[in-house]
Amino acid sequence: MHNALKDKKIILGVSGGIAAFKAVSVASRLVKKGCTVNTIMTKNAEQFVRPLTFETLTNRPCIISTFERNGKFDVEHVSLAKSADAFVIVPATANVIAKIAHGIADDMLTSTFLACNCKKIIFPAMNTGMFENVATKENINILISRGMEVIDPVDGVLACGDIGKGRLMEVDDVIKSIENILVKDMDLDGKNVLVTAGATEEPIDPVRFLTNRSSGKMGYAIADAAAKRGANVTLISGRATIAPPPGMRVEFAFSAKDMYDKVLEKAETADICILAAAVADYRPKTISKHKIKKTDQDRALELVRTPDILKSLGEQKIKNRFLCGFSMETEDLIENSKAKLISKKADMIIANNINDKGAGFCVDTNKASIITKDNVVKLPLMSKKKLADVIIDNIVALIE
Ligand code: C5P
């Protein structure tokens, strides 16, 4: 089996229950499997195990949860949160579950958890009465409804002497559960995915160009999500406001023609093409060699069509190559997007209306509909990162 844990960056959250002693072996096993493990303990967890134990086993500083308002430290925990592949809480007490379900961030563990956008895996362990209390059950349901993985505790004799559900499973099983979840997330393993992103620029002269407001965030989020799920990603990017994600091949292409040439070349070996770039439909007919001098007269700019990259790929009709395009409209979104699906011979169109609050350019959220030959799925407002995963879930379901 693919070692889903190799080179993974894991944040191990340890909260204050007797099962915290098992977290020590979990940390050690994760390190042996090739993970980088950063441990964050709650203050109560320190009553059960010492931070030094984790530091020695993981060779990394163990963050403890005295909430120091130290600027540098705050920034560090946010950057830790940004780079993590998975946040695992072993054990998760009823108290920590309640806090994370409600967005409470009053210590380092819960603050980092809130800042994290990665896979979250929670291992509750507590007394049976606490586990079965409706408050805990509802809190766990909130976590599940937000896409987190909650691994139920097992039956057995509990530290308090009660017999019932609430024991943390054996360390072997904790590791297997984490592995299984991360393997499932490698569903693009070995697939070649080509993504375009950002805005194209069509030069008028050496100084000026025609462009649009695309930030590249949506396309970059898709490229990142595909890479995290095991794909070999080639990202062909126009101008963007953020840095490209790590772990992929990146080529910049600024004009529509440049992007067309690069995409057509790279698409030959692609299994999935997702064209999220905002490509200019027109370019100036001529590009002046010198800066155009102003005069007192008005001027007209003659524009000619650029190649339609998505349509060109669709017309190639390559079997088993999945083609997904984007559609941004300000009116009749679904109808126009359905027409685009057909005219460009795409397998999927992600339609977003820039009039929707929170959707469109520059922001970190989007509201989209996924349009395929047989289906229209209207999605709620969500982060572009989350939407990227949902788009890939839908593509994976269609290519399987
Ligand atoms: O036709 P429209 O521009 O609305 O289609 C949008 C989709 O087509 C996007 O996926 C965009 O990346 C792609 N497109 C393209 N080449 C163009 C214009 C748009 O690939 N010249």
Coordinates of C-alpha atoms and ligand atoms in Angstrom, one line a residue:
M1 CA 0.0 0.0 0.0
H2 CA 1.1 3.5 -0.7
N3 CA 2.6 5.0 2.5
A4 CA 0.2 7.8 2.9
L5 CA 2.1 9.1 5.9
K6 CA 5.5 9.5 4.2
D7 CA 6.6 13.2 4.3
K8 CA 3.3 14.4 5.8
K9 CA 3.3 17.3 8.1
I10 CA 1.1 16.4 11.1
I11 CA 0.1 18.6 14.0
L12 CA -0.6 16.4 16.9
G13 CA -3.0 18.0 19.4
V14 CA -3.0 16.4 22.8
S15 CA -5.7 17.3 25.3
G16 CA -6.0 16.4 29.0
G17 CA -7.3 12.9 29.4
I18 CA -5.7 9.8 30.8
A19 CA -5.4 8.5 27.2
A20 CA -2.8 11.3 26.6
F21 CA -0.1 8.7 27.5
K22 CA -1.1 6.8 24.2
A23 CA -0.4 10.0 22.3
V24 CA 3.3 9.5 23.1
S25 CA 3.4 6.2 21.1
V26 CA 1.2 7.8 18.4
A27 CA 3.9 10.6 18.0
S28 CA 6.7 8.1 17.9
R29 CA 4.9 5.8 15.3
L30 CA 4.1 8.8 13.0
V31 CA 7.7 9.9 13.1
K32 CA 8.9 6.4 12.2
K33 CA 6.4 6.4 9.2
G34 CA 8.2 9.5 7.8
C35 CA 6.0 12.3 9.2
T36 CA 7.1 15.6 10.6
V37 CA 5.2 15.9 13.9
N38 CA 4.5 19.1 15.7
T39 CA 2.9 18.6 19.0
I40 CA 0.6 21.1 20.8
M41 CA -0.6 20.2 24.3
T42 CA -3.3 21.8 26.4
K43 CA -2.4 22.9 29.9
N44 CA -4.4 19.9 31.3
A45 CA -2.5 17.4 29.1
E46 CA 0.7 18.5 30.7
Q47 CA -0.6 16.9 33.9
F48 CA -0.6 13.5 32.2
V49 CA 2.6 13.7 30.0
R50 CA 5.5 16.0 29.8
P51 CA 6.2 18.1 26.7
L52 CA 9.9 17.0 26.8
T53 CA 8.7 13.4 26.0
F54 CA 7.1 14.7 22.7
E55 CA 10.1 16.9 22.0
T56 CA 12.5 14.0 22.3
L57 CA 10.5 11.7 20.2
T58 CA 9.6 14.2 17.4
N59 CA 12.7 16.2 17.5
R60 CA 10.6 19.3 17.3
P61 CA 9.6 21.9 20.0
C62 CA 6.3 20.9 21.7
I63 CA 4.0 23.9 21.9
I64 CA 2.2 24.1 25.2
S65 CA -1.0 26.0 25.7
T66 CA -0.2 28.8 28.0
F67 CA -1.6 31.5 25.8
E68 CA 1.3 33.9 25.6
R69 CA 0.4 37.0 23.6
N70 CA 3.8 37.0 21.9
G71 CA 3.6 38.2 18.3
K72 CA 6.3 36.0 16.9
F73 CA 4.9 32.9 18.5
D74 CA 1.4 33.7 17.2
V75 CA 2.8 34.1 13.7
E76 CA 4.6 30.8 14.0
H77 CA 1.6 28.8 15.0
V78 CA -0.3 30.3 12.1
S79 CA 2.4 29.3 9.6
L80 CA 2.5 25.8 11.2
A81 CA -1.3 25.7 10.6
K82 CA -0.9 26.7 7.0
S83 CA 1.7 24.1 6.1
A84 CA 0.1 21.1 7.9
D85 CA -1.3 18.2 5.9
A86 CA -3.4 16.9 8.8
F87 CA -4.3 18.0 12.4
V88 CA -4.9 15.0 14.6
I89 CA -6.2 15.4 18.1
V90 CA -5.4 12.4 20.3
P91 CA -7.1 12.2 22.8
A92 CA -9.9 14.8 22.3
T93 CA -11.7 15.5 25.5
A94 CA -15.3 16.5 25.7
N95 CA -14.1 20.0 26.6
V96 CA -11.8 20.4 23.5
I97 CA -14.5 18.9 21.2
A98 CA -17.0 21.5 22.5
K99 CA -14.5 24.3 22.0
I100 CA -13.5 23.4 18.4
A101 CA -17.2 22.8 17.5
H102 CA -17.9 26.4 18.5
G103 CA -14.8 28.1 17.2
I104 CA -13.5 28.9 20.7
A105 CA -9.8 29.6 20.5
D106 CA -8.6 30.3 24.0
D107 CA -5.3 28.4 23.9
M108 CA -2.6 27.3 21.4
L109 CA -4.3 24.0 20.5
T110 CA -7.7 25.5 19.8
S111 CA -6.3 28.6 18.1
T112 CA -4.0 26.7 15.8
F113 CA -6.9 24.3 15.0
L114 CA -9.1 27.2 14.1
A115 CA -6.4 28.6 11.8
C116 CA -5.9 25.3 10.1
N117 CA -7.5 24.4 6.7
C118 CA -6.1 20.9 6.4
K119 CA -7.6 17.5 7.1
K120 CA -8.8 17.2 10.7
I121 CA -8.9 13.9 12.5
I122 CA -10.4 13.7 16.0
F123 CA -10.1 10.8 18.4
P124 CA -12.5 11.4 21.3
A125 CA -11.7 9.6 24.5
M126 CA -13.6 10.2 27.8
N127 CA -16.0 8.7 30.3
T128 CA -19.0 7.0 28.8
G129 CA -21.4 9.4 30.3
M130 CA -19.6 12.3 28.9
F131 CA -19.4 10.7 25.5
E132 CA -23.0 9.9 25.4
N133 CA -24.2 13.2 26.7
V134 CA -26.3 14.9 24.1
A135 CA -24.1 18.0 24.2
T136 CA -21.0 16.0 23.2
K137 CA -23.0 14.1 20.6
E138 CA -24.2 17.3 19.0
N139 CA -20.8 18.8 19.1
I140 CA -19.4 15.7 17.4
N141 CA -22.1 16.0 14.7
I142 CA -21.1 19.6 14.1
L143 CA -17.5 18.5 13.5
I144 CA -18.6 15.7 11.1
S145 CA -20.9 18.1 9.2
R146 CA -17.9 20.3 8.6
G147 CA -16.0 17.5 6.9
M148 CA -13.8 16.5 9.9
E149 CA -13.2 12.8 10.6
V150 CA -14.2 11.7 14.0
I151 CA -13.1 8.2 15.0
D152 CA -15.3 6.8 17.7
P153 CA -13.7 5.5 20.9
V154 CA -14.0 1.8 21.7
D155 CA -15.8 -0.2 24.5
G156 CA -13.8 -1.3 27.5
V157 CA -12.8 -0.6 31.1
L158 CA -12.3 3.1 31.5
A159 CA -9.8 4.8 33.8
C160 CA -12.6 5.8 36.2
G161 CA -13.6 2.1 36.6
D162 CA -16.7 2.3 34.4
I163 CA -17.2 -0.1 31.6
G164 CA -18.5 1.3 28.4
K165 CA -17.7 3.4 25.3
G166 CA -15.1 6.0 25.7
R167 CA -11.7 4.3 25.5
L168 CA -9.1 5.4 23.0
M169 CA -8.4 2.6 20.6
E170 CA -5.0 0.9 20.6
V171 CA -2.1 2.9 19.1
D172 CA -1.9 0.5 16.1
D173 CA -5.5 1.2 15.3
V174 CA -5.0 5.0 15.7
I175 CA -2.2 4.9 13.2
K176 CA -4.2 2.7 10.8
S177 CA -7.2 5.0 11.0
I178 CA -5.0 8.1 10.2
E179 CA -3.4 6.2 7.3
N180 CA -6.7 5.0 5.9
I181 CA -8.1 8.6 5.9
L182 CA -5.0 10.0 4.2
V183 CA -4.9 7.2 1.6
K184 CA -8.5 7.8 0.7
D185 CA -7.4 11.4 0.2
M186 CA -4.8 10.2 -2.4
D187 CA -7.5 9.5 -4.9
L188 CA -5.6 11.3 -7.7
D189 CA -2.5 9.3 -7.1
G190 CA -0.5 9.1 -10.4
K191 CA -2.9 11.2 -12.4
N192 CA -1.6 14.0 -14.5
V193 CA -3.6 17.1 -13.8
L194 CA -3.2 20.3 -15.8
V195 CA -4.6 23.5 -14.3
T196 CA -4.7 27.0 -15.7
A197 CA -5.1 30.0 -13.4
G198 CA -4.9 33.7 -13.1
A199 CA -5.4 36.5 -15.6
T200 CA -3.9 36.8 -19.0
E201 CA -2.3 40.1 -20.2
E202 CA -2.6 41.3 -23.8
P203 CA 0.1 43.9 -24.5
I204 CA -0.8 47.1 -26.3
D205 CA 2.7 48.5 -26.2
P206 CA 5.7 47.9 -23.9
V207 CA 4.0 49.6 -21.0
R208 CA 0.3 48.9 -21.2
F209 CA -1.8 45.7 -21.5
L210 CA -5.4 44.5 -21.3
T211 CA -6.2 42.2 -18.5
N212 CA -9.0 41.4 -15.9
R213 CA -9.5 41.1 -12.2
S214 CA -8.7 37.4 -11.7
S215 CA -6.5 36.8 -8.6
G216 CA -5.6 33.2 -9.5
K217 CA -6.8 32.1 -6.0
M218 CA -9.4 29.6 -7.3
G219 CA -7.1 28.0 -9.8
Y220 CA -4.2 27.8 -7.3
A221 CA -6.6 26.2 -4.8
I222 CA -7.5 23.6 -7.3
A223 CA -3.9 22.9 -8.2
D224 CA -3.0 22.6 -4.6
A225 CA -5.9 20.3 -3.7
A226 CA -5.1 18.0 -6.7
A227 CA -1.4 17.9 -5.6
K228 CA -2.4 17.1 -2.1
R229 CA -4.5 14.2 -3.4
G230 CA -1.5 12.7 -5.1
A231 CA -1.7 14.1 -8.7
N232 CA 1.3 15.2 -10.7
V233 CA 0.1 18.8 -11.3
T234 CA 1.2 21.2 -14.0
L235 CA 0.0 24.7 -13.3
I236 CA 0.0 27.2 -16.1
S237 CA -0.5 30.5 -14.6
G238 CA -1.1 34.0 -15.9
R239 CA -0.8 37.0 -13.5
A240 CA -1.9 36.1 -9.9
T241 CA -1.9 38.0 -6.6
I242 CA -0.5 35.1 -4.6
A243 CA 2.5 32.7 -4.9
P244 CA 1.9 29.4 -6.6
P245 CA 1.5 26.4 -4.2
P246 CA 4.4 24.1 -3.6
G247 CA 4.8 20.6 -5.0
M248 CA 3.9 21.1 -8.6
R249 CA 5.4 22.2 -11.9
V250 CA 4.6 25.8 -12.6
E251 CA 4.9 27.7 -15.9
F252 CA 3.8 31.2 -16.4
A253 CA 2.1 32.2 -19.6
F254 CA 0.9 35.8 -19.9
S255 CA -0.9 36.2 -23.1
A256 CA -3.8 34.0 -24.3
K257 CA -1.7 32.8 -27.2
D258 CA 1.2 31.9 -24.9
M259 CA -1.2 30.1 -22.6
Y260 CA -2.8 28.3 -25.6
D261 CA 0.6 27.0 -26.8
K262 CA 1.6 25.8 -23.4
V263 CA -1.7 24.2 -22.5
L264 CA -2.0 22.4 -25.8
E265 CA 1.5 21.0 -25.4
K266 CA 1.0 19.9 -21.8
A267 CA -2.5 18.6 -22.3
E268 CA -1.2 15.8 -24.5
T269 CA -0.3 13.8 -21.4
A270 CA -3.0 15.1 -19.0
D271 CA -5.7 12.9 -17.6
I272 CA -7.6 15.9 -16.3
C273 CA -7.6 19.5 -17.5
I274 CA -9.1 22.2 -15.3
L275 CA -9.1 25.5 -17.0
A276 CA -9.7 28.2 -14.3
A277 CA -7.7 31.0 -15.9
A278 CA -9.6 34.1 -16.9
V279 CA -8.4 34.3 -20.5
A280 CA -8.8 37.4 -22.6
D281 CA -11.2 36.9 -25.4
Y282 CA -9.6 39.7 -27.5
R283 CA -6.2 41.2 -27.9
P284 CA -5.0 44.4 -29.6
K285 CA -4.5 43.6 -33.3
T286 CA -1.0 45.2 -33.3
I287 CA 1.4 45.6 -30.4
S288 CA 3.3 48.9 -30.7
K289 CA 7.1 48.5 -30.4
H290 CA 7.3 51.8 -28.6
K291 CA 5.2 53.4 -26.0
I292 CA 2.2 55.0 -27.7
K293 CA 2.5 58.7 -27.3
K294 CA -0.6 60.6 -26.2
T295 CA -2.1 63.3 -28.5
D296 CA -5.1 65.5 -28.2
Q297 CA -7.1 63.2 -30.3
D298 CA -9.3 60.3 -29.2
R299 CA -8.0 56.8 -30.3
A300 CA -9.6 53.5 -31.1
L301 CA -8.0 50.2 -30.3
E302 CA -8.6 47.5 -32.8
L303 CA -9.1 44.1 -31.2
V304 CA -9.0 40.6 -32.6
R305 CA -10.1 37.3 -31.1
T306 CA -7.7 35.1 -29.1
P307 CA -7.8 31.4 -29.4
D308 CA -10.3 29.6 -27.1
I309 CA -8.2 27.2 -25.2
L310 CA -11.0 25.2 -23.6
K311 CA -12.8 24.9 -26.9
S312 CA -9.7 23.7 -28.7
L313 CA -9.1 21.0 -26.1
G314 CA -12.8 20.0 -26.3
E315 CA -12.6 19.7 -30.1
Q316 CA -9.6 17.4 -29.8
K317 CA -12.1 14.9 -28.2
I318 CA -9.4 12.9 -26.5
K319 CA -11.1 9.9 -24.9
N320 CA -10.5 9.5 -21.1
R321 CA -9.2 13.1 -20.8
F322 CA -11.6 14.9 -18.4
L323 CA -12.1 18.5 -19.3
C324 CA -13.4 21.1 -16.8
G325 CA -13.9 24.8 -17.6
F326 CA -15.2 27.7 -15.6
S327 CA -17.9 30.2 -16.4
M328 CA -18.3 33.6 -15.0
E329 CA -21.5 35.4 -15.9
T330 CA -23.5 38.3 -14.6
E331 CA -26.9 37.0 -16.0
D332 CA -28.6 33.7 -16.9
L333 CA -25.7 31.9 -15.3
I334 CA -26.9 28.3 -15.5
E335 CA -28.4 28.6 -19.0
N336 CA -25.2 30.3 -20.4
S337 CA -23.0 27.8 -18.6
K338 CA -24.9 24.8 -19.9
A339 CA -24.6 26.3 -23.4
K340 CA -20.8 26.6 -22.8
L341 CA -20.6 23.0 -21.7
I342 CA -22.0 21.9 -25.0
S343 CA -20.3 24.4 -27.3
K344 CA -16.9 23.8 -25.8
K345 CA -17.4 20.0 -25.5
A346 CA -16.4 20.1 -21.9
D347 CA -17.3 17.4 -19.3
M348 CA -17.9 19.9 -16.5
I349 CA -18.4 23.7 -16.1
I350 CA -18.0 25.4 -12.8
A351 CA -20.3 28.4 -12.9
N352 CA -20.0 31.4 -10.7
N353 CA -22.0 34.6 -10.7
I354 CA -19.9 37.6 -9.8
N355 CA -22.9 39.4 -8.5
D356 CA -23.3 36.8 -5.7
K357 CA -21.9 38.2 -2.4
G358 CA -18.6 36.5 -1.5
A359 CA -18.1 35.0 -5.0
G360 CA -15.7 36.0 -7.7
F361 CA -12.5 38.0 -7.9
C362 CA -9.9 38.5 -5.3
V363 CA -11.9 37.2 -2.3
D364 CA -11.1 33.9 -0.6
T365 CA -14.7 32.5 -0.9
N366 CA -16.8 31.5 -3.9
K367 CA -20.3 30.4 -4.6
A368 CA -20.6 28.1 -7.6
S369 CA -22.7 25.5 -9.4
I370 CA -21.2 22.3 -10.9
I371 CA -22.7 21.7 -14.3
T372 CA -22.4 18.4 -16.1
K373 CA -24.3 16.8 -19.0
D374 CA -26.9 15.3 -16.6
N375 CA -26.7 17.4 -13.5
V376 CA -26.6 20.9 -11.9
V377 CA -25.3 21.0 -8.3
K378 CA -25.8 24.4 -6.7
L379 CA -23.3 24.8 -3.9
P380 CA -23.4 27.2 -1.0
L381 CA -20.8 29.9 -0.3
M382 CA -17.6 28.3 0.9
S383 CA -13.9 29.0 0.9
K384 CA -12.1 28.6 -2.5
K385 CA -10.0 25.9 -0.8
K386 CA -13.1 23.9 0.2
L387 CA -14.7 24.4 -3.2
A388 CA -11.5 23.1 -4.9
D389 CA -11.9 19.9 -3.0
V390 CA -15.6 19.6 -3.8
I391 CA -14.8 20.1 -7.5
I392 CA -12.2 17.4 -7.4
D393 CA -14.6 15.1 -5.5
N394 CA -17.1 15.5 -8.3
I395 CA -14.4 14.9 -11.0
V396 CA -13.2 11.8 -9.2
A397 CA -16.7 10.4 -9.0
L398 CA -17.1 10.8 -12.8
I399 CA -13.8 9.4 -13.9
E400 CA -14.0 6.3 -11.6
Ligands
C5P1 O1 -16.4 31.6 -23.0 P1 -15.9 31.9 -21.7 O2 -14.7 32.9 -21.7 O3 -17.0 32.4 -20.8 O4 -15.4 30.5 -21.1 C1 -14.7 30.4 -19.9 C2 -13.9 29.2 -19.9 O5 -13.2 29.1 -21.1 C3 -12.9 29.2 -18.8 O6 -12.7 27.9 -18.4 C4 -11.6 29.8 -19.5 O7 -10.4 29.3 -18.8 C5 -11.8 29.2 -20.9 N1 -11.3 30.1 -21.9 C6 -10.3 29.7 -22.7 N2 -9.8 30.5 -23.7 C7 -10.3 31.7 -24.0 C8 -11.4 32.1 -23.2 C9 -11.8 31.3 -22.2 O8 -9.8 28.6 -22.4 N3 -9.8 32.4 -24.9

